[in-house]
Tab-separated table of C-alpha atoms and ligand atoms in Angstrom:
chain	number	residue	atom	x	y	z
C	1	UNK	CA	-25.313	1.874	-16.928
C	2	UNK	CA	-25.292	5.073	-18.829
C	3	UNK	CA	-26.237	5.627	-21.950
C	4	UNK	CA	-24.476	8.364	-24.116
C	5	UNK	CA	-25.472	8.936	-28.126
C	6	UNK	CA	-22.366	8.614	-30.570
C	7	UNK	CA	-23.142	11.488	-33.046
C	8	UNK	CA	-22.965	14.906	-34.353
C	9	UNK	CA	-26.711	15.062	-35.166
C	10	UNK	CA	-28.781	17.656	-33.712
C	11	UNK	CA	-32.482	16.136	-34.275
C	12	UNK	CA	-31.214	12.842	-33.206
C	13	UNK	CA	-29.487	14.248	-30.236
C	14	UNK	CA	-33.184	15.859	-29.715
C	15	UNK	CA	-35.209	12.840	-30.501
C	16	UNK	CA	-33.665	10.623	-28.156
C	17	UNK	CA	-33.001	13.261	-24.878
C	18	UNK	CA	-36.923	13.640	-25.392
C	19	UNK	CA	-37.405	10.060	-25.140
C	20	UNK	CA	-35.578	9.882	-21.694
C	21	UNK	CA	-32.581	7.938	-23.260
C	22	UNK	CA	-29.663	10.058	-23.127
C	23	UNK	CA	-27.087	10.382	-20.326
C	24	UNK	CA	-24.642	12.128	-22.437
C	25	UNK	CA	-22.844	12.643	-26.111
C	26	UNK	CA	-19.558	11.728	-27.650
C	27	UNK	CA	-18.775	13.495	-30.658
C	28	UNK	CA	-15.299	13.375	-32.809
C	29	UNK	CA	-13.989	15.071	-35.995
C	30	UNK	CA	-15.509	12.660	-38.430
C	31	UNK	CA	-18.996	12.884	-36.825
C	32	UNK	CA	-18.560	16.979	-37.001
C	33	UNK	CA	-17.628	16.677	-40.366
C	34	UNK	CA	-20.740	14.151	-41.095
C	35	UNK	CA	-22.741	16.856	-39.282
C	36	UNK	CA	-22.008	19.602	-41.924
C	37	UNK	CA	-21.529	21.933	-39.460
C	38	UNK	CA	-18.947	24.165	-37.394
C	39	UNK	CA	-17.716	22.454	-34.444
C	40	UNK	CA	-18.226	25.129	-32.030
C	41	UNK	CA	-22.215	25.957	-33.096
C	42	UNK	CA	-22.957	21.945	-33.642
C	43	UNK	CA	-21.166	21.642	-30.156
C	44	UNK	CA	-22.866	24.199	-28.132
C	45	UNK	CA	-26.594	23.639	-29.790
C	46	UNK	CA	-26.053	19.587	-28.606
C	47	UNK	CA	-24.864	21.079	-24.995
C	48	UNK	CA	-27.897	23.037	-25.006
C	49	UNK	CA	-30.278	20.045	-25.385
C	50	UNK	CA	-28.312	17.248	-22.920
C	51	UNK	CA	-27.524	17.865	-19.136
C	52	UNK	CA	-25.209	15.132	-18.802
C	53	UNK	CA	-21.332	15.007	-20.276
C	54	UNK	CA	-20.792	16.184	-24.256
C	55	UNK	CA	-17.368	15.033	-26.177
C	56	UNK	CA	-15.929	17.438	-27.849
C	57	UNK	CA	-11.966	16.442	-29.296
C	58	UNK	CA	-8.987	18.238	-29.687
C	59	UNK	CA	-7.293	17.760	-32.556
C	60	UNK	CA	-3.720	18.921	-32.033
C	61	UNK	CA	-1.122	16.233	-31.657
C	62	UNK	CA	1.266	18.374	-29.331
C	63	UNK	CA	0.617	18.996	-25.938
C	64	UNK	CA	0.752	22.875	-25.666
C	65	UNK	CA	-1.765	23.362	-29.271
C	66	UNK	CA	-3.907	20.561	-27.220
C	67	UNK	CA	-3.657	22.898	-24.068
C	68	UNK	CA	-5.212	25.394	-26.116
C	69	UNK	CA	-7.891	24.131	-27.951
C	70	UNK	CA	-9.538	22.204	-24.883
C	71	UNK	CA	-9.532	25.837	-23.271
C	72	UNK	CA	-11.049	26.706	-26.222
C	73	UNK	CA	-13.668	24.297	-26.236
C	74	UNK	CA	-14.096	24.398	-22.778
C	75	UNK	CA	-15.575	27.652	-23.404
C	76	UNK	CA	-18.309	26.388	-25.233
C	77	UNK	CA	-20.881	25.005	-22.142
C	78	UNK	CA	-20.021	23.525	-18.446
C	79	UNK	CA	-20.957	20.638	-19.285
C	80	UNK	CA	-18.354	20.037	-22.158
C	81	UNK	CA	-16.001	16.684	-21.838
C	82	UNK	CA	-12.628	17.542	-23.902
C	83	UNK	CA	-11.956	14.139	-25.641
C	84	UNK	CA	-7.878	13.709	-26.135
C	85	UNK	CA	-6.367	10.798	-28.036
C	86	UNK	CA	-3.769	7.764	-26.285
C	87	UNK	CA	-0.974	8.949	-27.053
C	88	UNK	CA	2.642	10.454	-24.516
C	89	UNK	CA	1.177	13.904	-25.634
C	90	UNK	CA	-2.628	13.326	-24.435
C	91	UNK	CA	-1.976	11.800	-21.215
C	92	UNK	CA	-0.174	14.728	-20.184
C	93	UNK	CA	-3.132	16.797	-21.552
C	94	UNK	CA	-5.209	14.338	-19.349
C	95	UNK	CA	-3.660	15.433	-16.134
C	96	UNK	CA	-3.191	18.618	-16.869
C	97	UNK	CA	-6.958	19.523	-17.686
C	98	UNK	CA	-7.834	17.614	-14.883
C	99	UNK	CA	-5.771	19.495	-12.494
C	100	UNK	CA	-5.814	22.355	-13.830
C	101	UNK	CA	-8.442	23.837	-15.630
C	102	UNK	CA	-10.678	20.946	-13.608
C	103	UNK	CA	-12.737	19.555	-16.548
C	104	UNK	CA	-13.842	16.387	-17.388
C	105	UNK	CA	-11.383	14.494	-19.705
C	106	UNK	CA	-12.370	11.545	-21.751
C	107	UNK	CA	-9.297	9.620	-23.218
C	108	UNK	CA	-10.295	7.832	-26.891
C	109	UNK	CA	-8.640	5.830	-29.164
C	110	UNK	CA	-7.892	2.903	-26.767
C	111	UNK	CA	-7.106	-0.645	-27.572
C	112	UNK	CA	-5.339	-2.459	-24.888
C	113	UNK	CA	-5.569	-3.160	-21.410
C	114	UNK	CA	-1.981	-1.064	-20.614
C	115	UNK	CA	-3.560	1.968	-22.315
C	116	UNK	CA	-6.866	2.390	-20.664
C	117	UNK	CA	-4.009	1.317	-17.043
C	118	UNK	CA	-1.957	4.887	-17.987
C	119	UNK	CA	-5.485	6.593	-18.987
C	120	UNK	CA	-7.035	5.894	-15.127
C	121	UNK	CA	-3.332	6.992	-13.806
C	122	UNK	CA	-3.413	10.019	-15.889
C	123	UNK	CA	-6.902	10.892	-14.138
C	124	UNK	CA	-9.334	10.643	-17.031
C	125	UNK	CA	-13.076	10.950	-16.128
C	126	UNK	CA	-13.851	8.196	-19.347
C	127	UNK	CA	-11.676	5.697	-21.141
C	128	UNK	CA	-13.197	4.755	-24.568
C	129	UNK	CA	-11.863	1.605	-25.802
C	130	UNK	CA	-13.335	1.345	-29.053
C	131	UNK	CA	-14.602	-2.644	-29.229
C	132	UNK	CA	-16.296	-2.307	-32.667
C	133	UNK	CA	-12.726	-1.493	-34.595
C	134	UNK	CA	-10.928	-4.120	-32.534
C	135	UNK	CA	-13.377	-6.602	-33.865
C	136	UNK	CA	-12.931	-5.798	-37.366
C	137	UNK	CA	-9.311	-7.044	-37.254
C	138	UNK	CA	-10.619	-10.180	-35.835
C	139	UNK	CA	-9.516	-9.032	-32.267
C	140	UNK	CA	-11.805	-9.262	-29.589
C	141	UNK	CA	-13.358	-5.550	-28.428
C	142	UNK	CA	-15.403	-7.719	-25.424
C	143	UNK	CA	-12.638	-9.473	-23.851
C	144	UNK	CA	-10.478	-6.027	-23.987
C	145	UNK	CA	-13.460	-4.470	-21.411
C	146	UNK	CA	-13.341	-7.317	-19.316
C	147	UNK	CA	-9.979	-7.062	-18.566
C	148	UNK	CA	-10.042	-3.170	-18.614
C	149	UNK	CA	-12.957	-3.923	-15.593
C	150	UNK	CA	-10.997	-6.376	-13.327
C	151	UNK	CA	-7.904	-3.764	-13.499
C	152	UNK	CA	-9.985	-0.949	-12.407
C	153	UNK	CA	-11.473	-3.088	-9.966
C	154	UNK	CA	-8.235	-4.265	-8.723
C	155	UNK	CA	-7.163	-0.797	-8.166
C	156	UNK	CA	-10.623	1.163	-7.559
C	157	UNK	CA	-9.800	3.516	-10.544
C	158	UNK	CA	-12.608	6.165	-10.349
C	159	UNK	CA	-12.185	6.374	-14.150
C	160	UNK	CA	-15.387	5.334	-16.065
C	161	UNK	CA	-15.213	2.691	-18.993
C	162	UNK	CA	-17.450	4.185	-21.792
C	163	UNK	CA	-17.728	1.783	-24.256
C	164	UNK	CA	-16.973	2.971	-28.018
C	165	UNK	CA	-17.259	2.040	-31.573
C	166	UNK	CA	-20.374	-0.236	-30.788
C	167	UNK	CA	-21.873	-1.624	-33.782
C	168	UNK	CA	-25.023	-3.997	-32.120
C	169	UNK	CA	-27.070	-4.312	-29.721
C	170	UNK	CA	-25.295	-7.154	-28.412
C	171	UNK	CA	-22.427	-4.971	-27.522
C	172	UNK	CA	-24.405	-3.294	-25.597
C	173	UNK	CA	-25.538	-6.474	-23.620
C	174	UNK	CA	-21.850	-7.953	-23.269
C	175	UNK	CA	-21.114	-4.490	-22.137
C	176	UNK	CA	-23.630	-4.595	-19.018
C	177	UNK	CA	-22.829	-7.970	-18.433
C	178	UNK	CA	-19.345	-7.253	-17.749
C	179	UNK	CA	-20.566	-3.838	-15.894
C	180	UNK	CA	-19.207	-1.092	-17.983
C	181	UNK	CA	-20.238	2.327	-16.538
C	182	UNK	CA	-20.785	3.855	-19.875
C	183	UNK	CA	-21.862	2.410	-23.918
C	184	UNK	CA	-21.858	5.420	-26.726
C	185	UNK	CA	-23.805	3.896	-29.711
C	186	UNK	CA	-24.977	5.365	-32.462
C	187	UNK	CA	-29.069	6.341	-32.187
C	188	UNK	CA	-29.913	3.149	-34.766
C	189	UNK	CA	-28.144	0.734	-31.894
C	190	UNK	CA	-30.157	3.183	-29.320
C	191	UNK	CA	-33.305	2.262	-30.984
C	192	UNK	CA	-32.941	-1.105	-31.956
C	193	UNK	CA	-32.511	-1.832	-27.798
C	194	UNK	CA	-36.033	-1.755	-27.919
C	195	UNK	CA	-37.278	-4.335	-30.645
C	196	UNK	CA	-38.408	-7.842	-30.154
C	197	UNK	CA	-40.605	-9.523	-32.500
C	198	UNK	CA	-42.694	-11.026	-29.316
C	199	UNK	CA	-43.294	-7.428	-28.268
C	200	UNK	CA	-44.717	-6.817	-31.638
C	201	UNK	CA	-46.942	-9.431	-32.177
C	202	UNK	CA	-48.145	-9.487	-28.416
C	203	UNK	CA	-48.771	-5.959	-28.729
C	204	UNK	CA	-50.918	-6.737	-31.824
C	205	UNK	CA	-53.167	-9.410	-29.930
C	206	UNK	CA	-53.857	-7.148	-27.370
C	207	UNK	CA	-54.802	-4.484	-29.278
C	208	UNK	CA	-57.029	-6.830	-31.827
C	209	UNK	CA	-58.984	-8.402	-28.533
C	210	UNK	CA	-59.493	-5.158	-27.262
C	211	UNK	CA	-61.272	-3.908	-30.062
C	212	UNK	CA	-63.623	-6.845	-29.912
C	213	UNK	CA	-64.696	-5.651	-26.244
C	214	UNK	CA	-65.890	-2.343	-27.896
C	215	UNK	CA	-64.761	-0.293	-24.872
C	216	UNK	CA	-62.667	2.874	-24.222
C	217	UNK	CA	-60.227	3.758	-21.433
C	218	UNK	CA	-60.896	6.983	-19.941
G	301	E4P	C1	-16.225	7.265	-29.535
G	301	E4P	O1	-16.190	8.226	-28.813
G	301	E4P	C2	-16.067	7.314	-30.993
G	301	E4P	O2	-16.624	8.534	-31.426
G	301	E4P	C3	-16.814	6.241	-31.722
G	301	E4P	O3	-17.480	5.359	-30.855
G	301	E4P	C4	-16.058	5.576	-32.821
G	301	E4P	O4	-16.895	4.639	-33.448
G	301	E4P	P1	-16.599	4.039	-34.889
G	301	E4P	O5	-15.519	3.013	-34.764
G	301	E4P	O6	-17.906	3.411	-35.304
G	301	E4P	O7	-16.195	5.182	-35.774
């Protein structure tokens, strides 16, 4: 499974790449705007520090203005992923980056089965479906990724499911479990992967017993 880092912020971005974590970056307008910076110099200072895929959205609403703002920040690095929204206008985007300018196209905003079904047959490299907004109106994010995962099974869709809007660590889990290709979570949900109290205080027992023996390493 990869992992890619849901934010805008350069010294996280940094932070975690250094500590091995990152496969990629997903980025949108409100996390540029939380960023305090201009979209194309945030943008091209996070493709700078990660290898792997960076989101960067369009925010037209009309397929032509789309057109021309993923060429525009398609310009920005190789390595850029234009991020268009579900809708008539972005699935034609979709296939028409794909084809044409030959990019890698992640398609956000997704909340149902039939939408992340027109995403794959648009030719999208990602589908987010975003499971943490879904459960906040007391749908299920989870179950929508399960089924997303038996129809792109049932149809080998090459598209990747990059799980969005995670809000805990658990999401993460449930996402594995069901074998998602992709989570984005935001570098606190990153982090917290890590923690368990029994690491802690096993950690701390070592470390007191070694003292004791009064030897180094090395
Ligand atoms: C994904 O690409 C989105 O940027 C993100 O995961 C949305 O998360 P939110 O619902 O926490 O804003």
């Amino acid at each position: 499974m990869k992992f890619f880092v849901d934010t805008a912020d350069v010294k996280e971005i940094r932070e975690l790449n250094e500590l091995g974590l990152l496969d990629g970056v997903t980025t949108n307008p409100s996390l540029i705007l939380k960023s305090g910076g201009s979209i194309v110099e945030v943008t091209k200072e996070i493709c700078d520090i990660v290898a792997g895929p960076v989101s960067a959205e369009v925010v037209a609403t009309e397929f032509k203005q789309m057109m021309a703002e993923a060429e525009y920040l398609a310009k920005i690095a190789d390595n850029i992923c234009i991020k268009v929204p579900l809708t008539l206008d972005g699935l034609k985007a979709c296939k028409t980056i794909r084809t044409e300018m030959n990019r890698m196209v992640n398609v956000t905003l997704c909340f149902s089965p039939n939408q992340a079904l027109l995403a794959a047959k648009a030719g999208a490299s990602f589908i987010s479906p975003f499971v943490g907004r879904l459960d906040d109106i007391s749908s299920d994010g989870m179950d929508v990724i399960a089924e997303i995962k038996q129809i792109y099974d049932n149809y080998d869709f090459d598209t990747e499911i990059l799980v969005a809007s995670v809000r805990t660590v658990n999401h993460v889990k449930q996402a594995a479990l069901i074998g998602a290709d992709v989570v984005t979570a935001p570098p606190a949900t990153l982090r917290a992967l890590v923690s368990h109290p029994l690491t802690d205080k096993g950690l701390a027992a070592f470390l007191a017993d070694w003292a004791k023996t009064g030897q180094k390493i090395g």
